[in-house]
Amino acid sequence: MGGLSLQHPWAFAFGLLGNVISFMTYLAPLPTFYQIYRSKSTQGFQSVPYVVALFSAMLWIYYALLKSDECLLITINSAGCVIETIYIIIYLTYAPKQAKLFTAKILLLLNVGVFGLILLLTLLLSEGEKRVVMLGWVCVGFSVSVFVAPLSVIRLVVRTRSVEFMPFSLSLSLTVSAVVWFLYGLLIKDKYVALPNILGFAFGVIQMGLYALYCNAMPRQAPKEVDDPMSDHGAAVKAPEHVVNISKLSPAAGIELNTTVNAEPPLKSLGVACANEETIGVSVDKATHIEQV
């Protein structure tokens, strides 16, 4: 049991610290869901971040079970599965019909279809250590693919000269999480845990650098205009928006998703791995930033 062995006290210490950080960021969306419960409406919030977070936790639990010496990954991702499932149930309870159908579709596609396919292929096409290696690279590939999202956040900050979309506390927590889980992976000699967090650390440092650069800058307001088919002669009107900043840590990092959606009226949203800040959206782009193992 490499993660819990007394022969690896530093690995245990970093793994335990990673569990604490990750668990706290799993709980970060609680204000968002309390707001949904109080209003009996999802108010334009998106379910995608929570579905992706659930998929990530499922994937890492499967990896940890195959590896058989990654108990600290099992504990945090088991907690993540329970918490994210509760979030999704609450969302489905109060979401409008179209949002419920969309959420059900991506749940079936990602958490049943894709995960089932990965499970089937790894069981049929490999065995023993080769199966662990195959699944490990799948986990790394998924982690790297979701790291593309911070590029959209960085572009938005540079374009608007505003850091309200990228709170410093969130960037700092993601960076610290990446460092902790990288050291854990390094100490137990698990490259599949360590490698994705190098990229996570790099993005965290870039984000903190941009915060220092633009925290006192004069923001540029550049709301996009869209054609409202209900307005007279198709005149362009400004679409009210709000940004949901969602971040959730998986075993070695966090998932942050900045989702900009149309809403009436603009909402101030609180939240998450790893939290939601009060922001008003200026773009109709959807950005997803997932920082994770």
PDB file of N, CA and C in Angstrom, residues 80-151:
ATOM      1  N   GLY A  80     -15.853  12.235  -3.841  1.00  0.00           N
ATOM      2  CA  GLY A  80     -16.234  13.052  -4.993  1.00  0.00           C
ATOM      3  C   GLY A  80     -17.424  12.490  -5.739  1.00  0.00           C
ATOM      4  N   CYS A  81     -17.460  11.162  -5.912  1.00  0.00           N
ATOM      5  CA  CYS A  81     -18.589  10.528  -6.601  1.00  0.00           C
ATOM      6  C   CYS A  81     -19.896  10.783  -5.865  1.00  0.00           C
ATOM      7  N   VAL A  82     -19.867  10.639  -4.536  1.00  0.00           N
ATOM      8  CA  VAL A  82     -21.083  10.852  -3.740  1.00  0.00           C
ATOM      9  C   VAL A  82     -21.533  12.301  -3.827  1.00  0.00           C
ATOM     10  N   ILE A  83     -20.607  13.225  -3.637  1.00  0.00           N
ATOM     11  CA  ILE A  83     -20.953  14.651  -3.625  1.00  0.00           C
ATOM     12  C   ILE A  83     -21.455  15.106  -4.989  1.00  0.00           C
ATOM     13  N   GLU A  84     -20.746  14.720  -6.056  1.00  0.00           N
ATOM     14  CA  GLU A  84     -21.160  15.143  -7.391  1.00  0.00           C
ATOM     15  C   GLU A  84     -22.511  14.536  -7.776  1.00  0.00           C
ATOM     16  N   THR A  85     -22.767  13.296  -7.344  1.00  0.00           N
ATOM     17  CA  THR A  85     -24.062  12.668  -7.614  1.00  0.00           C
ATOM     18  C   THR A  85     -25.188  13.442  -6.933  1.00  0.00           C
ATOM     19  N   ILE A  86     -24.955  13.882  -5.700  1.00  0.00           N
ATOM     20  CA  ILE A  86     -25.952  14.692  -4.993  1.00  0.00           C
ATOM     21  C   ILE A  86     -26.204  15.999  -5.727  1.00  0.00           C
ATOM     22  N   TYR A  87     -25.127  16.645  -6.195  1.00  0.00           N
ATOM     23  CA  TYR A  87     -25.285  17.889  -6.955  1.00  0.00           C
ATOM     24  C   TYR A  87     -26.149  17.667  -8.201  1.00  0.00           C
ATOM     25  N   ILE A  88     -25.867  16.583  -8.915  1.00  0.00           N
ATOM     26  CA  ILE A  88     -26.599  16.308 -10.156  1.00  0.00           C
ATOM     27  C   ILE A  88     -28.075  16.016  -9.862  1.00  0.00           C
ATOM     28  N   ILE A  89     -28.356  15.286  -8.778  1.00  0.00           N
ATOM     29  CA  ILE A  89     -29.747  14.998  -8.409  1.00  0.00           C
ATOM     30  C   ILE A  89     -30.499  16.288  -8.096  1.00  0.00           C
ATOM     31  N   ILE A  90     -29.851  17.177  -7.345  1.00  0.00           N
ATOM     32  CA  ILE A  90     -30.486  18.470  -7.039  1.00  0.00           C
ATOM     33  C   ILE A  90     -30.728  19.251  -8.319  1.00  0.00           C
ATOM     34  N   TYR A  91     -29.755  19.243  -9.197  1.00  0.00           N
ATOM     35  CA  TYR A  91     -29.909  19.959 -10.464  1.00  0.00           C
ATOM     36  C   TYR A  91     -31.087  19.406 -11.259  1.00  0.00           C
ATOM     37  N   LEU A  92     -31.172  18.090 -11.374  1.00  0.00           N
ATOM     38  CA  LEU A  92     -32.260  17.465 -12.133  1.00  0.00           C
ATOM     39  C   LEU A  92     -33.625  17.729 -11.489  1.00  0.00           C
ATOM     40  N   THR A  93     -33.646  17.902 -10.187  1.00  0.00           N
ATOM     41  CA  THR A  93     -34.905  18.162  -9.486  1.00  0.00           C
ATOM     42  C   THR A  93     -35.509  19.499  -9.873  1.00  0.00           C
ATOM     43  N   TYR A  94     -34.658  20.517 -10.054  1.00  0.00           N
ATOM     44  CA  TYR A  94     -35.162  21.873 -10.275  1.00  0.00           C
ATOM     45  C   TYR A  94     -34.908  22.406 -11.684  1.00  0.00           C
ATOM     46  N   ALA A  95     -34.250  21.632 -12.528  1.00  0.00           N
ATOM     47  CA  ALA A  95     -33.944  22.107 -13.881  1.00  0.00           C
ATOM     48  C   ALA A  95     -35.194  22.065 -14.757  1.00  0.00           C
ATOM     49  N   PRO A  96     -35.287  22.958 -15.749  1.00  0.00           N
ATOM     50  CA  PRO A  96     -36.387  22.879 -16.724  1.00  0.00           C
ATOM     51  C   PRO A  96     -36.242  21.632 -17.582  1.00  0.00           C
ATOM     52  N   LYS A  97     -37.285  21.315 -18.336  1.00  0.00           N
ATOM     53  CA  LYS A  97     -37.338  20.059 -19.081  1.00  0.00           C
ATOM     54  C   LYS A  97     -36.163  19.911 -20.042  1.00  0.00           C
ATOM     55  N   GLN A  98     -35.856  20.959 -20.792  1.00  0.00           N
ATOM     56  CA  GLN A  98     -34.765  20.873 -21.773  1.00  0.00           C
ATOM     57  C   GLN A  98     -33.431  20.613 -21.095  1.00  0.00           C
ATOM     58  N   ALA A  99     -33.194  21.273 -19.959  1.00  0.00           N
ATOM     59  CA  ALA A  99     -31.939  21.081 -19.235  1.00  0.00           C
ATOM     60  C   ALA A  99     -31.859  19.669 -18.656  1.00  0.00           C
ATOM     61  N   LYS A 100     -32.995  19.139 -18.199  1.00  0.00           N
ATOM     62  CA  LYS A 100     -33.023  17.769 -17.689  1.00  0.00           C
ATOM     63  C   LYS A 100     -32.671  16.769 -18.788  1.00  0.00           C
ATOM     64  N   LEU A 101     -33.241  16.965 -19.966  1.00  0.00           N
ATOM     65  CA  LEU A 101     -32.956  16.064 -21.083  1.00  0.00           C
ATOM     66  C   LEU A 101     -31.493  16.137 -21.490  1.00  0.00           C
ATOM     67  N   PHE A 102     -30.951  17.337 -21.541  1.00  0.00           N
ATOM     68  CA  PHE A 102     -29.548  17.508 -21.912  1.00  0.00           C
ATOM     69  C   PHE A 102     -28.639  16.835 -20.890  1.00  0.00           C
ATOM     70  N   THR A 103     -28.935  17.038 -19.605  1.00  0.00           N
ATOM     71  CA  THR A 103     -28.132  16.426 -18.543  1.00  0.00           C
ATOM     72  C   THR A 103     -28.205  14.903 -18.606  1.00  0.00           C
ATOM     73  N   ALA A 104     -29.399  14.387 -18.843  1.00  0.00           N
ATOM     74  CA  ALA A 104     -29.560  12.935 -18.958  1.00  0.00           C
ATOM     75  C   ALA A 104     -28.757  12.382 -20.133  1.00  0.00           C
ATOM     76  N   LYS A 105     -28.739  13.114 -21.240  1.00  0.00           N
ATOM     77  CA  LYS A 105     -28.001  12.674 -22.425  1.00  0.00           C
ATOM     78  C   LYS A 105     -26.501  12.613 -22.164  1.00  0.00           C
ATOM     79  N   ILE A 106     -25.955  13.670 -21.551  1.00  0.00           N
ATOM     80  CA  ILE A 106     -24.506  13.661 -21.336  1.00  0.00           C
ATOM     81  C   ILE A 106     -24.120  12.674 -20.237  1.00  0.00           C
ATOM     82  N   LEU A 107     -25.021  12.427 -19.280  1.00  0.00           N
ATOM     83  CA  LEU A 107     -24.765  11.396 -18.278  1.00  0.00           C
ATOM     84  C   LEU A 107     -24.666  10.021 -18.938  1.00  0.00           C
ATOM     85  N   LEU A 108     -25.620   9.731 -19.819  1.00  0.00           N
ATOM     86  CA  LEU A 108     -25.619   8.442 -20.509  1.00  0.00           C
ATOM     87  C   LEU A 108     -24.416   8.325 -21.444  1.00  0.00           C
ATOM     88  N   LEU A 109     -24.099   9.406 -22.134  1.00  0.00           N
ATOM     89  CA  LEU A 109     -22.991   9.374 -23.093  1.00  0.00           C
ATOM     90  C   LEU A 109     -21.643   9.227 -22.397  1.00  0.00           C
ATOM     91  N   LEU A 110     -21.389  10.081 -21.396  1.00  0.00           N
ATOM     92  CA  LEU A 110     -20.070  10.132 -20.776  1.00  0.00           C
ATOM     93  C   LEU A 110     -19.912   9.106 -19.661  1.00  0.00           C
ATOM     94  N   ASN A 111     -20.812   9.155 -18.685  1.00  0.00           N
ATOM     95  CA  ASN A 111     -20.638   8.350 -17.485  1.00  0.00           C
ATOM     96  C   ASN A 111     -21.068   6.898 -17.654  1.00  0.00           C
ATOM     97  N   VAL A 112     -21.905   6.627 -18.658  1.00  0.00           N
ATOM     98  CA  VAL A 112     -22.287   5.248 -18.938  1.00  0.00           C
ATOM     99  C   VAL A 112     -21.584   4.740 -20.201  1.00  0.00           C
ATOM    100  N   GLY A 113     -21.751   5.477 -21.305  1.00  0.00           N
ATOM    101  CA  GLY A 113     -21.192   5.032 -22.575  1.00  0.00           C
ATOM    102  C   GLY A 113     -19.673   5.032 -22.624  1.00  0.00           C
ATOM    103  N   VAL A 114     -19.071   6.197 -22.416  1.00  0.00           N
ATOM    104  CA  VAL A 114     -17.607   6.311 -22.519  1.00  0.00           C
ATOM    105  C   VAL A 114     -16.916   5.515 -21.418  1.00  0.00           C
ATOM    106  N   PHE A 115     -17.409   5.642 -20.188  1.00  0.00           N
ATOM    107  CA  PHE A 115     -16.782   4.891 -19.089  1.00  0.00           C
ATOM    108  C   PHE A 115     -16.945   3.391 -19.300  1.00  0.00           C
ATOM    109  N   GLY A 116     -18.116   2.966 -19.756  1.00  0.00           N
ATOM    110  CA  GLY A 116     -18.327   1.551 -20.033  1.00  0.00           C
ATOM    111  C   GLY A 116     -17.409   1.043 -21.123  1.00  0.00           C
ATOM    112  N   LEU A 117     -17.187   1.866 -22.156  1.00  0.00           N
ATOM    113  CA  LEU A 117     -16.284   1.482 -23.238  1.00  0.00           C
ATOM    114  C   LEU A 117     -14.850   1.345 -22.738  1.00  0.00           C
ATOM    115  N   ILE A 118     -14.417   2.310 -21.905  1.00  0.00           N
ATOM    116  CA  ILE A 118     -13.069   2.236 -21.330  1.00  0.00           C
ATOM    117  C   ILE A 118     -12.923   0.984 -20.480  1.00  0.00           C
ATOM    118  N   LEU A 119     -13.936   0.695 -19.667  1.00  0.00           N
ATOM    119  CA  LEU A 119     -13.920  -0.493 -18.820  1.00  0.00           C
ATOM    120  C   LEU A 119     -13.818  -1.767 -19.656  1.00  0.00           C
ATOM    121  N   LEU A 120     -14.617  -1.822 -20.713  1.00  0.00           N
ATOM    122  CA  LEU A 120     -14.639  -3.012 -21.567  1.00  0.00           C
ATOM    123  C   LEU A 120     -13.313  -3.211 -22.292  1.00  0.00           C
ATOM    124  N   LEU A 121     -12.782  -2.138 -22.871  1.00  0.00           N
ATOM    125  CA  LEU A 121     -11.544  -2.248 -23.645  1.00  0.00           C
ATOM    126  C   LEU A 121     -10.350  -2.616 -22.774  1.00  0.00           C
ATOM    127  N   THR A 122     -10.278  -2.008 -21.584  1.00  0.00           N
ATOM    128  CA  THR A 122      -9.140  -2.312 -20.716  1.00  0.00           C
ATOM    129  C   THR A 122      -9.206  -3.744 -20.197  1.00  0.00           C
ATOM    130  N   LEU A 123     -10.407  -4.269 -20.009  1.00  0.00           N
ATOM    131  CA  LEU A 123     -10.550  -5.646 -19.526  1.00  0.00           C
ATOM    132  C   LEU A 123     -10.299  -6.667 -20.627  1.00  0.00           C
ATOM    133  N   LEU A 124     -10.678  -6.328 -21.856  1.00  0.00           N
ATOM    134  CA  LEU A 124     -10.558  -7.283 -22.960  1.00  0.00           C
ATOM    135  C   LEU A 124      -9.205  -7.237 -23.657  1.00  0.00           C
ATOM    136  N   LEU A 125      -8.633  -6.046 -23.755  1.00  0.00           N
ATOM    137  CA  LEU A 125      -7.421  -5.879 -24.563  1.00  0.00           C
ATOM    138  C   LEU A 125      -6.124  -5.943 -23.778  1.00  0.00           C
ATOM    139  N   SER A 126      -6.228  -5.998 -22.461  1.00  0.00           N
ATOM    140  CA  SER A 126      -4.989  -6.020 -21.670  1.00  0.00           C
ATOM    141  C   SER A 126      -5.234  -6.750 -20.360  1.00  0.00           C
ATOM    142  N   GLU A 127      -4.153  -7.056 -19.671  1.00  0.00           N
ATOM    143  CA  GLU A 127      -4.266  -7.708 -18.375  1.00  0.00           C
ATOM    144  C   GLU A 127      -3.041  -7.383 -17.545  1.00  0.00           C
ATOM    145  N   GLY A 128      -3.186  -7.517 -16.225  1.00  0.00           N
ATOM    146  CA  GLY A 128      -2.068  -7.287 -15.328  1.00  0.00           C
ATOM    147  C   GLY A 128      -1.544  -5.870 -15.403  1.00  0.00           C
ATOM    148  N   GLU A 129      -0.219  -5.765 -15.458  1.00  0.00           N
ATOM    149  CA  GLU A 129       0.434  -4.459 -15.475  1.00  0.00           C
ATOM    150  C   GLU A 129       0.113  -3.681 -16.737  1.00  0.00           C
ATOM    151  N   LYS A 130      -0.069  -4.381 -17.853  1.00  0.00           N
ATOM    152  CA  LYS A 130      -0.403  -3.698 -19.105  1.00  0.00           C
ATOM    153  C   LYS A 130      -1.756  -2.983 -19.001  1.00  0.00           C
ATOM    154  N   ARG A 131      -2.666  -3.554 -18.247  1.00  0.00           N
ATOM    155  CA  ARG A 131      -3.980  -2.929 -18.061  1.00  0.00           C
ATOM    156  C   ARG A 131      -3.843  -1.629 -17.273  1.00  0.00           C
ATOM    157  N   VAL A 132      -2.998  -1.646 -16.251  1.00  0.00           N
ATOM    158  CA  VAL A 132      -2.752  -0.444 -15.453  1.00  0.00           C
ATOM    159  C   VAL A 132      -2.129   0.650 -16.309  1.00  0.00           C
ATOM    160  N   VAL A 133      -1.158   0.258 -17.143  1.00  0.00           N
ATOM    161  CA  VAL A 133      -0.495   1.225 -18.020  1.00  0.00           C
ATOM    162  C   VAL A 133      -1.484   1.816 -19.009  1.00  0.00           C
ATOM    163  N   MET A 134      -2.313   0.976 -19.601  1.00  0.00           N
ATOM    164  CA  MET A 134      -3.305   1.429 -20.581  1.00  0.00           C
ATOM    165  C   MET A 134      -4.274   2.423 -19.944  1.00  0.00           C
ATOM    166  N   LEU A 135      -4.803   2.071 -18.786  1.00  0.00           N
ATOM    167  CA  LEU A 135      -5.752   2.952 -18.106  1.00  0.00           C
ATOM    168  C   LEU A 135      -5.069   4.213 -17.601  1.00  0.00           C
ATOM    169  N   GLY A 136      -3.823   4.091 -17.167  1.00  0.00           N
ATOM    170  CA  GLY A 136      -3.081   5.255 -16.701  1.00  0.00           C
ATOM    171  C   GLY A 136      -2.944   6.306 -17.780  1.00  0.00           C
ATOM    172  N   TRP A 137      -2.629   5.869 -19.009  1.00  0.00           N
ATOM    173  CA  TRP A 137      -2.505   6.822 -20.109  1.00  0.00           C
ATOM    174  C   TRP A 137      -3.860   7.387 -20.523  1.00  0.00           C
ATOM    175  N   VAL A 138      -4.922   6.607 -20.353  1.00  0.00           N
ATOM    176  CA  VAL A 138      -6.270   7.145 -20.597  1.00  0.00           C
ATOM    177  C   VAL A 138      -6.556   8.283 -19.611  1.00  0.00           C
ATOM    178  N   CYS A 139      -6.211   8.077 -18.343  1.00  0.00           N
ATOM    179  CA  CYS A 139      -6.416   9.108 -17.327  1.00  0.00           C
ATOM    180  C   CYS A 139      -5.589  10.352 -17.625  1.00  0.00           C
ATOM    181  N   VAL A 140      -4.341  10.149 -18.033  1.00  0.00           N
ATOM    182  CA  VAL A 140      -3.487  11.282 -18.378  1.00  0.00           C
ATOM    183  C   VAL A 140      -4.067  12.035 -19.579  1.00  0.00           C
ATOM    184  N   GLY A 141      -4.512  11.285 -20.586  1.00  0.00           N
ATOM    185  CA  GLY A 141      -5.082  11.914 -21.776  1.00  0.00           C
ATOM    186  C   GLY A 141      -6.311  12.728 -21.455  1.00  0.00           C
ATOM    187  N   PHE A 142      -7.189  12.198 -20.591  1.00  0.00           N
ATOM    188  CA  PHE A 142      -8.381  12.945 -20.202  1.00  0.00           C
ATOM    189  C   PHE A 142      -8.004  14.215 -19.447  1.00  0.00           C
ATOM    190  N   SER A 143      -7.041  14.094 -18.534  1.00  0.00           N
ATOM    191  CA  SER A 143      -6.614  15.251 -17.752  1.00  0.00           C
ATOM    192  C   SER A 143      -6.034  16.341 -18.638  1.00  0.00           C
ATOM    193  N   VAL A 144      -5.186  15.946 -19.574  1.00  0.00           N
ATOM    194  CA  VAL A 144      -4.563  16.929 -20.469  1.00  0.00           C
ATOM    195  C   VAL A 144      -5.601  17.595 -21.362  1.00  0.00           C
ATOM    196  N   SER A 145      -6.591  16.816 -21.825  1.00  0.00           N
ATOM    197  CA  SER A 145      -7.599  17.378 -22.727  1.00  0.00           C
ATOM    198  C   SER A 145      -8.421  18.459 -22.051  1.00  0.00           C
ATOM    199  N   VAL A 146      -8.724  18.283 -20.774  1.00  0.00           N
ATOM    200  CA  VAL A 146      -9.527  19.283 -20.093  1.00  0.00           C
ATOM    201  C   VAL A 146      -8.697  20.476 -19.642  1.00  0.00           C
ATOM    202  N   PHE A 147      -7.374  20.355 -19.694  1.00  0.00           N
ATOM    203  CA  PHE A 147      -6.526  21.487 -19.364  1.00  0.00           C
ATOM    204  C   PHE A 147      -6.525  22.543 -20.467  1.00  0.00           C
ATOM    205  N   VAL A 148      -7.122  22.246 -21.599  1.00  0.00           N
ATOM    206  CA  VAL A 148      -7.179  23.222 -22.690  1.00  0.00           C
ATOM    207  C   VAL A 148      -8.050  24.409 -22.300  1.00  0.00           C
ATOM    208  N   ALA A 149      -9.026  24.187 -21.442  1.00  0.00           N
ATOM    209  CA  ALA A 149      -9.979  25.225 -21.077  1.00  0.00           C
ATOM    210  C   ALA A 149      -9.354  26.498 -20.498  1.00  0.00           C
ATOM    211  N   PRO A 150      -8.306  26.405 -19.637  1.00  0.00           N
ATOM    212  CA  PRO A 150      -7.736  27.634 -19.099  1.00  0.00           C
ATOM    213  C   PRO A 150      -7.274  28.608 -20.167  1.00  0.00           C
ATOM    214  N   LEU A 151      -6.994  28.116 -21.364  1.00  0.00           N
ATOM    215  CA  LEU A 151      -6.585  29.028 -22.429  1.00  0.00           C
ATOM    216  C   LEU A 151      -7.704  30.010 -22.740  1.00  0.00           C
TER     217      LEU A 151
END
